[in-house]
Coordinates of C-alpha atoms and ligand atoms in Angstrom, one line a residue:
M25 CA -3.6 27.1 11.4
V26 CA -3.5 27.9 14.5
A27 CA -1.5 25.9 16.9
G28 CA -4.5 23.9 18.7
A29 CA -6.9 24.8 16.1
V30 CA -9.8 21.8 15.1
L31 CA -10.2 21.4 11.8
D32 CA -13.7 20.0 10.7
L33 CA -12.7 16.7 9.1
R34 CA -16.2 15.3 8.6
I35 CA -16.7 13.8 5.2
P36 CA -18.6 16.7 3.0
A37 CA -21.4 15.8 0.9
L38 CA -19.2 16.2 -1.9
V39 CA -16.0 15.3 -1.7
P40 CA -14.1 17.6 -4.6
N41 CA -10.6 17.6 -5.5
W42 CA -7.7 20.1 -4.6
I43 CA -6.2 21.9 -6.7
G44 CA -3.7 24.9 -6.6
G45 CA -4.7 24.8 -3.0
R46 CA -8.1 25.4 -3.7
E47 CA -11.0 22.8 -3.4
R48 CA -12.8 22.3 -6.5
P49 CA -15.5 20.1 -7.7
A50 CA -15.0 18.4 -11.4
G51 CA -14.7 21.1 -14.1
D52 CA -17.9 19.4 -15.7
G53 CA -19.6 18.8 -12.4
R54 CA -20.1 15.2 -12.5
E55 CA -20.2 13.5 -9.4
F56 CA -20.3 9.8 -8.6
A57 CA -21.6 8.1 -5.3
K58 CA -19.3 6.6 -2.5
L59 CA -21.5 3.9 -0.9
N60 CA -20.0 2.6 2.6
P61 CA -19.0 -1.1 2.5
A62 CA -20.6 -1.7 5.9
T63 CA -24.1 -0.7 5.1
G64 CA -24.5 -0.1 1.4
S65 CA -25.5 3.7 2.1
R66 CA -24.1 6.5 0.6
V67 CA -21.7 8.1 2.5
C68 CA -20.8 11.1 0.1
G69 CA -20.9 12.5 -3.6
V70 CA -17.3 12.6 -5.2
A71 CA -16.0 14.9 -8.1
R72 CA -16.1 12.4 -11.0
S73 CA -12.9 14.5 -12.4
G74 CA -11.3 13.8 -16.1
A75 CA -8.4 14.8 -18.3
S76 CA -9.1 18.6 -18.1
D77 CA -9.1 18.3 -13.9
V78 CA -6.2 16.6 -14.5
E79 CA -4.7 19.1 -16.6
A80 CA -5.3 21.9 -14.3
A81 CA -3.7 19.9 -11.3
V82 CA -0.4 19.1 -13.2
A83 CA -0.3 22.9 -14.3
A84 CA -0.8 24.0 -10.4
A85 CA 1.9 21.8 -9.6
R86 CA 4.1 22.9 -12.1
A87 CA 3.9 26.3 -11.3
A88 CA 4.5 25.4 -7.6
F89 CA 7.8 23.2 -8.3
P90 CA 10.2 26.6 -9.1
A91 CA 9.6 27.6 -5.4
W92 CA 9.3 24.4 -3.6
R93 CA 12.4 22.6 -5.0
S94 CA 14.4 25.6 -3.9
L95 CA 13.3 25.3 -0.2
T96 CA 15.9 23.5 1.6
P97 CA 14.9 19.7 2.6
V98 CA 15.0 20.6 6.0
A99 CA 12.4 23.5 5.5
R100 CA 10.1 20.9 3.6
G101 CA 10.6 18.2 6.2
D102 CA 9.5 20.7 8.6
Y103 CA 6.2 21.1 6.6
V104 CA 6.0 17.3 6.3
R105 CA 6.6 17.2 10.2
A106 CA 3.9 19.7 10.8
I107 CA 1.5 17.6 8.4
A108 CA 2.3 14.5 10.2
L109 CA 2.0 16.2 14.0
A110 CA -1.4 17.5 12.6
I111 CA -2.7 14.1 11.3
R112 CA -2.0 13.0 15.1
D113 CA -3.9 15.9 16.7
H114 CA -6.7 14.8 14.5
A115 CA -6.3 11.3 14.9
E116 CA -9.9 10.7 16.2
A117 CA -11.4 12.5 13.2
F118 CA -9.2 10.7 10.6
A119 CA -10.0 7.4 12.2
R120 CA -13.8 8.3 11.5
V121 CA -13.3 9.0 8.1
V122 CA -11.3 5.9 7.3
H123 CA -13.8 4.0 9.1
D124 CA -16.7 5.4 7.6
E125 CA -15.1 5.1 4.0
T126 CA -13.7 1.2 4.5
G127 CA -16.1 -0.3 7.1
K128 CA -13.4 -1.2 9.0
S129 CA -13.3 -0.9 12.9
L130 CA -12.3 2.4 14.6
R131 CA -9.3 0.4 16.0
D132 CA -7.7 -0.5 13.0
A133 CA -8.8 2.8 11.7
R134 CA -6.4 4.4 14.2
G135 CA -3.4 1.9 14.0
E136 CA -3.4 3.1 10.3
V137 CA -3.4 6.9 11.4
N138 CA -0.6 6.4 13.6
A139 CA 1.3 4.4 10.9
A140 CA 0.5 7.5 8.7
V141 CA 2.0 10.0 11.2
E142 CA 5.3 7.6 11.6
M143 CA 5.9 7.8 7.9
G144 CA 5.7 11.6 8.1
L145 CA 7.9 11.5 10.9
F146 CA 10.2 9.1 9.7
M147 CA 10.5 11.4 6.3
A148 CA 10.7 14.3 7.8
G149 CA 14.0 13.5 9.4
E150 CA 15.2 12.2 5.9
G151 CA 15.1 16.2 5.1
R152 CA 18.1 16.6 7.8
R153 CA 19.9 13.7 6.5
W154 CA 19.3 13.8 2.7
Y155 CA 22.8 12.2 2.4
G156 CA 24.6 12.3 -1.1
R157 CA 28.3 11.1 -1.8
T158 CA 31.5 12.7 -1.8
T159 CA 34.8 11.1 -3.1
T160 CA 38.1 11.5 -4.6
S161 CA 39.0 12.6 -8.2
A162 CA 41.8 11.4 -10.2
V163 CA 42.7 15.1 -11.0
P164 CA 44.2 17.4 -8.1
H165 CA 42.3 20.4 -7.0
K166 CA 39.3 18.7 -8.0
T167 CA 36.1 17.7 -5.8
A168 CA 33.5 15.1 -6.9
M169 CA 30.4 14.3 -5.5
V170 CA 26.4 13.1 -6.0
V171 CA 24.1 15.2 -4.6
R172 CA 19.8 14.3 -4.8
Q173 CA 17.6 16.5 -7.3
P174 CA 13.8 16.8 -7.3
L175 CA 12.3 15.5 -10.4
G176 CA 9.5 17.8 -11.0
V177 CA 5.7 16.8 -11.3
A178 CA 4.9 13.2 -9.1
G179 CA 2.0 11.8 -10.3
L180 CA 0.7 9.5 -7.4
I181 CA -2.1 6.6 -8.0
I182 CA -3.5 4.7 -5.0
A183 CA -5.4 1.6 -3.7
A184 CA -7.9 2.1 -1.0
N185 CA -7.1 -0.7 1.2
T186 CA -5.2 1.1 3.8
P187 CA -6.0 4.4 2.7
I188 CA -4.3 7.2 4.9
A189 CA -1.3 5.1 4.9
N190 CA -1.2 4.8 1.1
V191 CA -1.6 8.7 0.9
A192 CA 1.5 8.9 3.3
W193 CA 3.7 6.2 1.9
K194 CA 3.7 8.6 -1.5
V195 CA 3.1 12.0 -0.8
F196 CA 5.6 12.6 2.2
P197 CA 8.7 11.1 0.4
A198 CA 7.5 13.0 -2.8
I199 CA 7.2 16.4 -1.6
L200 CA 9.9 15.8 1.0
C201 CA 12.2 15.3 -2.5
G202 CA 11.4 18.5 -3.5
N203 CA 8.4 17.5 -6.2
T204 CA 5.1 18.9 -6.4
A205 CA 2.5 16.2 -6.1
V206 CA -1.0 15.5 -8.1
L207 CA -2.6 12.4 -5.9
K208 CA -5.0 10.4 -7.9
A209 CA -6.9 9.5 -4.9
A210 CA -8.5 5.9 -5.0
E211 CA -12.3 6.1 -6.0
D212 CA -13.6 3.8 -2.9
T213 CA -11.8 6.6 -0.3
P214 CA -12.1 9.4 -1.6
A215 CA -12.4 11.7 1.7
T216 CA -9.1 10.3 3.4
A217 CA -6.7 11.9 0.5
W218 CA -9.5 14.9 1.0
A219 CA -8.8 15.4 4.4
V220 CA -5.1 15.3 4.7
A221 CA -4.8 17.6 2.0
M222 CA -7.5 20.0 4.2
V223 CA -4.7 19.6 7.2
A224 CA -1.7 20.6 4.5
H225 CA -3.4 23.7 3.5
A226 CA -4.6 24.7 6.9
L227 CA -1.1 24.7 7.5
G228 CA 0.3 27.0 5.0
L229 CA 1.7 24.4 2.6
P230 CA 2.1 26.4 -0.7
S231 CA -0.6 26.2 -3.2
G232 CA 0.0 23.7 -5.6
V233 CA 2.4 21.3 -3.6
F234 CA -0.1 19.1 -3.0
N235 CA -3.0 18.5 -5.5
V236 CA -5.7 15.8 -5.3
V237 CA -7.9 14.5 -8.0
Q238 CA -10.8 12.6 -7.3
G239 CA -12.3 9.9 -9.9
F240 CA -11.8 6.8 -11.4
G241 CA -8.9 5.2 -13.1
E242 CA -9.6 5.3 -16.8
E243 CA -11.1 9.0 -16.4
A244 CA -8.5 10.4 -14.0
G245 CA -6.0 8.1 -13.7
A246 CA -5.0 7.4 -17.2
P247 CA -4.7 11.0 -18.2
L248 CA -2.1 11.9 -15.3
V249 CA -0.1 8.4 -16.4
A250 CA -0.1 9.9 -19.9
H251 CA 0.6 13.7 -18.9
P252 CA 3.9 14.8 -20.2
D253 CA 4.7 16.8 -17.4
A254 CA 4.5 14.3 -14.9
A255 CA 8.0 13.3 -14.5
I256 CA 7.6 10.3 -12.4
I257 CA 4.2 8.1 -12.2
S258 CA 4.4 6.3 -8.5
F259 CA 1.8 3.9 -8.8
T260 CA 0.3 1.2 -6.3
G261 CA -2.4 -1.2 -7.3
S262 CA -3.0 -4.3 -9.2
T263 CA -0.9 -5.8 -11.5
A264 CA -2.8 -5.5 -14.6
V265 CA -3.1 -2.1 -14.2
G266 CA 0.4 -1.7 -13.1
R267 CA 1.6 -3.1 -16.6
T268 CA -0.8 -0.4 -18.6
V269 CA 1.0 2.7 -16.6
G270 CA 4.5 1.1 -16.9
R271 CA 3.7 0.9 -20.8
V272 CA 2.1 4.4 -21.0
A273 CA 4.5 6.2 -18.9
G274 CA 7.6 4.2 -20.0
A275 CA 6.8 4.8 -23.6
R276 CA 7.1 9.1 -22.6
L277 CA 10.2 7.9 -20.9
A278 CA 8.8 9.5 -17.4
K279 CA 9.9 7.0 -14.2
V280 CA 7.7 4.9 -13.1
C281 CA 7.6 3.4 -9.7
L282 CA 5.1 0.2 -9.7
E283 CA 4.2 -1.5 -6.2
L284 CA 1.2 -4.1 -6.9
G285 CA 0.0 -7.7 -6.0
G286 CA 0.9 -10.4 -4.1
K287 CA 0.3 -14.0 -3.8
N288 CA 2.2 -14.5 -0.6
P289 CA 3.0 -17.8 1.2
L290 CA 3.4 -18.6 4.3
I291 CA 5.8 -22.1 5.3
V292 CA 5.1 -23.8 8.3
C293 CA 7.8 -26.5 9.3
D294 CA 7.9 -29.5 11.3
D295 CA 9.6 -28.0 13.9
A296 CA 7.2 -24.5 13.9
H297 CA 5.7 -23.1 17.1
L298 CA 2.4 -24.2 15.7
P299 CA -0.1 -21.9 18.2
G300 CA 2.2 -18.9 17.4
A301 CA 2.1 -20.1 13.1
V302 CA -1.8 -20.4 13.7
E303 CA -2.0 -16.7 14.8
A304 CA 0.2 -15.7 12.5
A305 CA -1.4 -17.3 9.6
V306 CA -4.6 -16.0 10.5
M307 CA -3.5 -12.4 10.9
S308 CA -1.6 -12.8 7.5
A309 CA -4.7 -14.0 5.9
F310 CA -7.7 -12.2 7.1
S311 CA -6.7 -8.9 9.0
N312 CA -8.2 -6.1 6.8
A313 CA -10.6 -8.2 5.4
G314 CA -7.4 -9.8 3.5
Q315 CA -7.1 -6.5 1.6
R316 CA -3.4 -6.7 1.9
C317 CA -0.7 -6.6 -1.2
A318 CA 1.0 -8.9 2.0
A319 CA -1.7 -11.1 3.0
G320 CA -0.6 -14.5 3.4
S321 CA -3.0 -16.3 0.7
R322 CA -0.9 -19.4 0.4
L323 CA -0.3 -21.6 3.3
I324 CA 2.3 -24.1 2.9
V325 CA 2.3 -26.9 5.2
F326 CA 4.7 -29.8 5.9
D327 CA 2.8 -33.0 6.2
Q328 CA 4.1 -34.1 9.6
V329 CA 2.0 -31.0 11.2
Y330 CA -0.8 -30.9 8.7
D331 CA -3.6 -32.3 10.3
E332 CA -2.3 -30.2 13.7
F333 CA -2.0 -27.0 11.9
R334 CA -5.3 -27.5 9.9
R335 CA -7.3 -28.2 13.4
L336 CA -5.8 -25.3 15.6
L337 CA -6.2 -23.3 11.9
L338 CA -10.2 -24.2 11.7
E339 CA -10.4 -23.6 15.7
R340 CA -8.9 -20.4 15.8
I341 CA -11.0 -19.3 12.5
G342 CA -14.3 -20.3 14.1
R343 CA -13.4 -17.7 17.0
L344 CA -12.7 -14.8 14.3
R345 CA -15.5 -12.0 14.2
V346 CA -16.5 -10.4 11.4
G347 CA -17.9 -6.6 11.7
T348 CA -17.5 -2.8 12.2
G349 CA -16.6 -2.7 15.6
D350 CA -13.6 -2.7 17.7
D351 CA -14.2 -6.1 19.2
A352 CA -14.2 -7.6 15.3
D353 CA -11.1 -8.6 13.3
F354 CA -11.9 -7.8 10.2
G355 CA -14.7 -5.9 8.4
P356 CA -16.1 -5.7 4.9
V357 CA -14.4 -5.8 1.3
I358 CA -14.2 -2.5 0.0
N359 CA -17.0 -2.8 -2.8
A360 CA -19.8 -5.1 -4.4
G361 CA -17.9 -5.7 -7.4
Q362 CA -14.8 -6.8 -5.6
L363 CA -17.0 -9.1 -3.5
E364 CA -18.7 -10.8 -6.5
Q365 CA -15.4 -11.4 -7.8
M366 CA -14.4 -13.4 -5.0
L367 CA -17.3 -15.6 -4.7
A368 CA -16.8 -16.5 -8.4
A369 CA -13.1 -17.3 -7.7
I370 CA -14.5 -19.6 -5.3
E371 CA -17.0 -21.2 -7.0
T372 CA -14.3 -21.3 -9.9
A373 CA -12.2 -23.8 -7.4
R374 CA -14.9 -25.3 -6.1
A375 CA -16.1 -26.8 -9.4
A376 CA -12.3 -27.6 -10.1
G377 CA -12.3 -30.2 -7.1
T378 CA -11.2 -27.7 -4.0
R379 CA -12.4 -28.2 -0.8
V380 CA -14.1 -25.1 0.9
L381 CA -13.0 -26.0 4.4
V382 CA -14.6 -22.8 6.1
G383 CA -16.8 -19.9 4.7
G384 CA -16.8 -19.4 0.9
H385 CA -20.1 -17.5 1.1
R386 CA -21.4 -13.9 1.8
L387 CA -22.5 -13.4 5.3
S388 CA -26.0 -12.9 6.2
G389 CA -27.9 -11.4 8.8
P390 CA -28.6 -8.4 10.8
G391 CA -25.3 -5.9 10.6
Y392 CA -24.4 -7.8 7.5
D393 CA -27.1 -7.9 4.8
C394 CA -26.7 -4.4 3.2
G395 CA -22.6 -4.8 3.6
Y396 CA -19.8 -6.5 2.0
F397 CA -18.8 -9.3 3.9
L398 CA -17.4 -12.5 2.9
A399 CA -17.0 -15.2 5.6
P400 CA -13.6 -15.9 6.3
T401 CA -12.5 -18.8 3.8
I402 CA -10.1 -21.5 3.8
L403 CA -9.5 -23.7 0.7
E404 CA -7.6 -26.9 0.9
G405 CA -5.8 -28.4 -1.8
P406 CA -5.9 -26.3 -5.1
G407 CA -3.8 -27.5 -7.6
P408 CA -0.5 -25.0 -7.4
D409 CA -1.3 -23.8 -11.0
D410 CA -5.2 -23.3 -10.3
P411 CA -6.4 -19.7 -11.1
V412 CA -6.9 -19.7 -7.1
S413 CA -3.3 -20.6 -6.5
R414 CA -2.1 -17.7 -9.1
H415 CA -4.5 -14.9 -8.9
E416 CA -4.7 -12.4 -6.4
L417 CA -7.9 -12.3 -4.4
F418 CA -7.5 -9.5 -2.1
G419 CA -10.1 -10.9 0.3
P420 CA -10.2 -13.0 3.7
I421 CA -9.8 -16.1 1.6
T422 CA -6.5 -18.3 1.6
A423 CA -5.7 -21.5 0.9
L424 CA -3.7 -24.9 2.5
Y425 CA -1.0 -26.6 0.9
R426 CA 0.4 -30.2 2.0
V427 CA 4.0 -30.7 1.1
R428 CA 6.9 -33.3 1.9
G429 CA 9.4 -31.1 3.5
F430 CA 11.4 -28.0 2.7
A431 CA 13.0 -28.1 -0.7
E432 CA 8.6 -28.9 -2.0
A433 CA 7.9 -26.1 0.4
V434 CA 10.2 -23.4 -1.2
A435 CA 9.6 -24.5 -4.8
L436 CA 5.8 -24.0 -4.3
A437 CA 6.4 -20.9 -2.6
N438 CA 8.4 -19.7 -5.9
R439 CA 5.7 -21.1 -8.0
S440 CA 3.9 -18.0 -8.5
D441 CA 4.3 -15.0 -10.7
F442 CA 4.5 -12.4 -7.5
G443 CA 7.3 -12.0 -5.3
L444 CA 6.3 -10.0 -2.5
T445 CA 6.3 -10.8 0.7
A446 CA 6.9 -14.7 2.4
A447 CA 7.2 -16.1 5.7
I448 CA 8.2 -19.1 7.3
W449 CA 7.8 -20.8 10.7
T450 CA 10.8 -22.6 12.2
R451 CA 12.7 -23.3 15.1
S452 CA 15.5 -24.1 12.8
L453 CA 18.3 -21.1 12.1
H454 CA 19.7 -23.1 9.2
R455 CA 16.4 -23.8 8.1
A456 CA 15.2 -20.2 8.1
M457 CA 18.4 -18.5 6.7
E458 CA 18.4 -21.3 3.9
F459 CA 14.4 -19.8 3.2
V460 CA 15.9 -16.1 3.3
G461 CA 18.4 -16.8 0.3
R462 CA 16.2 -19.2 -1.4
I463 CA 12.9 -17.1 -1.3
E464 CA 11.9 -15.1 -4.3
S465 CA 10.5 -12.3 -2.7
G466 CA 11.2 -8.7 -1.8
V467 CA 10.0 -9.2 1.6
A468 CA 11.3 -12.3 4.0
V469 CA 10.0 -13.3 7.3
V470 CA 11.0 -15.5 9.8
N471 CA 8.4 -16.8 12.9
G472 CA 6.1 -13.8 12.2
A473 CA 3.3 -12.5 9.6
T474 CA 3.8 -12.1 6.0
Y475 CA 2.7 -8.3 6.5
G476 CA 4.0 -5.6 9.0
S477 CA 6.3 -3.3 7.3
E478 CA 7.9 -0.5 9.5
P479 CA 8.3 2.9 8.2
H480 CA 12.3 2.9 8.0
M481 CA 12.4 0.0 6.1
P482 CA 12.4 -0.4 2.5
F483 CA 9.1 -2.6 1.0
G484 CA 8.6 -3.6 -2.6
G485 CA 8.2 -7.0 -4.6
L486 CA 10.1 -8.9 -7.3
K487 CA 8.6 -10.4 -10.3
A488 CA 4.8 -9.1 -11.2
S489 CA 4.9 -7.5 -7.5
G490 CA 6.9 -4.8 -8.8
N491 CA 9.3 -3.3 -11.0
G492 CA 12.3 -3.1 -8.8
L493 CA 12.2 0.1 -6.8
R494 CA 11.2 0.3 -3.1
E495 CA 8.9 3.0 -1.0
A496 CA 9.2 3.4 2.4
G497 CA 12.6 3.6 4.5
T498 CA 15.4 5.8 2.8
E499 CA 15.3 4.0 -0.4
A500 CA 11.9 6.0 -1.2
L501 CA 14.0 9.0 -1.7
D502 CA 15.6 7.0 -4.5
V503 CA 12.2 6.9 -6.0
Y504 CA 11.4 10.5 -5.7
S505 CA 14.9 12.1 -6.4
D506 CA 17.4 11.6 -9.3
W507 CA 20.9 12.2 -8.8
K508 CA 23.4 14.6 -9.9
T509 CA 26.9 13.8 -10.1
V510 CA 28.9 17.6 -9.6
Y511 CA 33.0 18.2 -10.4
V512 CA 34.1 21.0 -8.5
N513 CA 37.7 22.1 -9.9
H514 CA 38.9 24.5 -6.7
D515 CA 41.9 25.7 -8.6
P516 CA 41.0 26.9 -11.8
G517 CA 44.4 28.4 -12.4
A518 CA 45.9 24.9 -12.3
T519 CA 43.7 23.4 -15.1
Ligands
NAD614 P1 -6.6 -1.3 -9.2 O1 -5.1 -1.4 -10.1 O2 -8.0 -1.5 -9.5 O3 -6.6 0.3 -8.6 C1 -5.5 0.9 -8.1 C2 -5.5 2.8 -8.4 O4 -5.7 2.7 -9.9 C3 -7.0 3.2 -8.4 O5 -6.8 4.6 -7.9 C4 -7.6 3.0 -9.5 O6 -8.6 4.3 -9.7 C5 -6.5 3.3 -10.5 N1 -6.5 2.7 -11.9 C6 -7.4 2.2 -12.0 N2 -7.1 2.0 -13.8 C7 -6.1 2.8 -13.8 C8 -5.7 3.1 -15.3 N3 -6.1 2.4 -16.4 N4 -5.1 4.3 -15.4 C9 -4.5 4.9 -14.0 N5 -5.0 4.7 -13.0 C10 -5.6 3.5 -12.4 O7 -6.1 -1.9 -7.7 P2 -7.1 -2.2 -6.4 O8 -8.0 -3.2 -6.6 O9 -8.0 -1.0 -5.9 O10 -6.2 -2.5 -5.4 C11 -5.9 -3.7 -5.0 C12 -4.5 -4.0 -5.5 O11 -3.5 -2.9 -4.8 C13 -4.0 -5.1 -5.4 O12 -3.3 -6.0 -6.2 C14 -3.0 -4.8 -4.2 O13 -2.1 -6.2 -4.0 C15 -2.2 -3.8 -4.8 N6 -1.7 -2.9 -3.5 C16 -0.4 -3.4 -3.5 C17 0.4 -2.7 -2.7 C18 1.7 -2.5 -2.6 O14 2.5 -1.7 -2.0 N7 2.6 -3.7 -3.3 C19 -0.2 -2.1 -1.4 C20 -1.4 -1.8 -1.5 C21 -2.2 -2.5 -2.7

């Protein structure tokens, strides 16, 4: 790609796979329709790939691996940096693709594109650090060290909620570490993955290093998970599917990274800065239409400030705008099926006696009728073990819980199968640090939202939120590389 060249990233009529450096339809020619969640209208057709397409992509990745791994990490980082900078050069076009696929505002899409660029720039720098360890040996004239090595073909599977960031979080560290990649794009956001691969190939990334397979989970994801040549499966998605992925890939002893769901608590203590806590709660629960693994879906509030917090919260929700323009706070949910599931969960909760304080229904009227818009929804007082308290809803829905104090708040926060993120609002340093120590989560936030990760910081969860690995940060290198322990006897005659 010549410097300054502008690529045409408009979504094509059929979004293809990228296999071995070429765009390809599904081998059997099948396709499915991708709809715009804001309008319900067709955006494009998508290659409906199956096992034979996965086979071709894995073969291309396997063939590209020896040459790619033999580049220095610095050289691989140079490719990653070039891709990140080209995404930045095409930021507006990428934001448009994300906007058209997800219905989120261009403003939010731009933010997400920027996050992907930042991840690329951070990971590119890791190519120059690439630290191992040297140490001493019990034997004279012998050096001991630990160095990183790539794994092989990386099978990457992602969710649709923040499409370009999800691609960046997996593809950049995977190829930086010397692996070649087969990305199974999310079926709801096929064009974003296609466009990133387009940029990478225009820049001259060697064929087969980054392959994209479009399609559904059962048809295109499952064959990748089961493929004997995929040395690692890195999966971001629901806990239910993650369990299957872990079982299938684990049975063939592949490395498995699982980044799964959350049911993230935000505790508001009696000494909290209430306006700040309300704003953090609203952003945690509703930004990106609640389609975040780190969404704040359980608001746990001390009795002393409960009524005031609730009043301020409802007042703030009354000012939320739902739509696709840059003045909107959030947009539609990703597809009709997800919307139906959310409405069903709300009805189940209502039938069990939970109060629906606000929302709880699909939005209608001009601008809403054909899309998948759910009103911002606050539930009050569900039981801690009710389905709505336990299951991730992945939409603009949160619940309020009243507690008598700190011990009860932390106990309720921890009463979950998940353990991804958690936040507390308090002015007490002691309380904050007690919370940090006791909360069962991979991310703990004091006086902030439940989301908001940074590229140089590890992200991931405990319990049903993951399997102990972390993405982003230097820790991502531990996902996509393995250690090699090296002994060098530098005076062979002395042994
Ligand atoms: P999902 O599990 O239904 O799908 C995720 C991906 O897995 C998609 O690409 C899908 O096609 C694929 N898939 C589905 N079935 C498969 C199978 N049998 N084999 C292989 N692949 C399969 O999840 P979703 O509803 O699309 O995404 C939302 C979920 O993702 C939420 O649970 C959310 O919390 C989670 N998520 C987690 C993180 C994190 O970092 N922890 C980040 C974003 C989203």
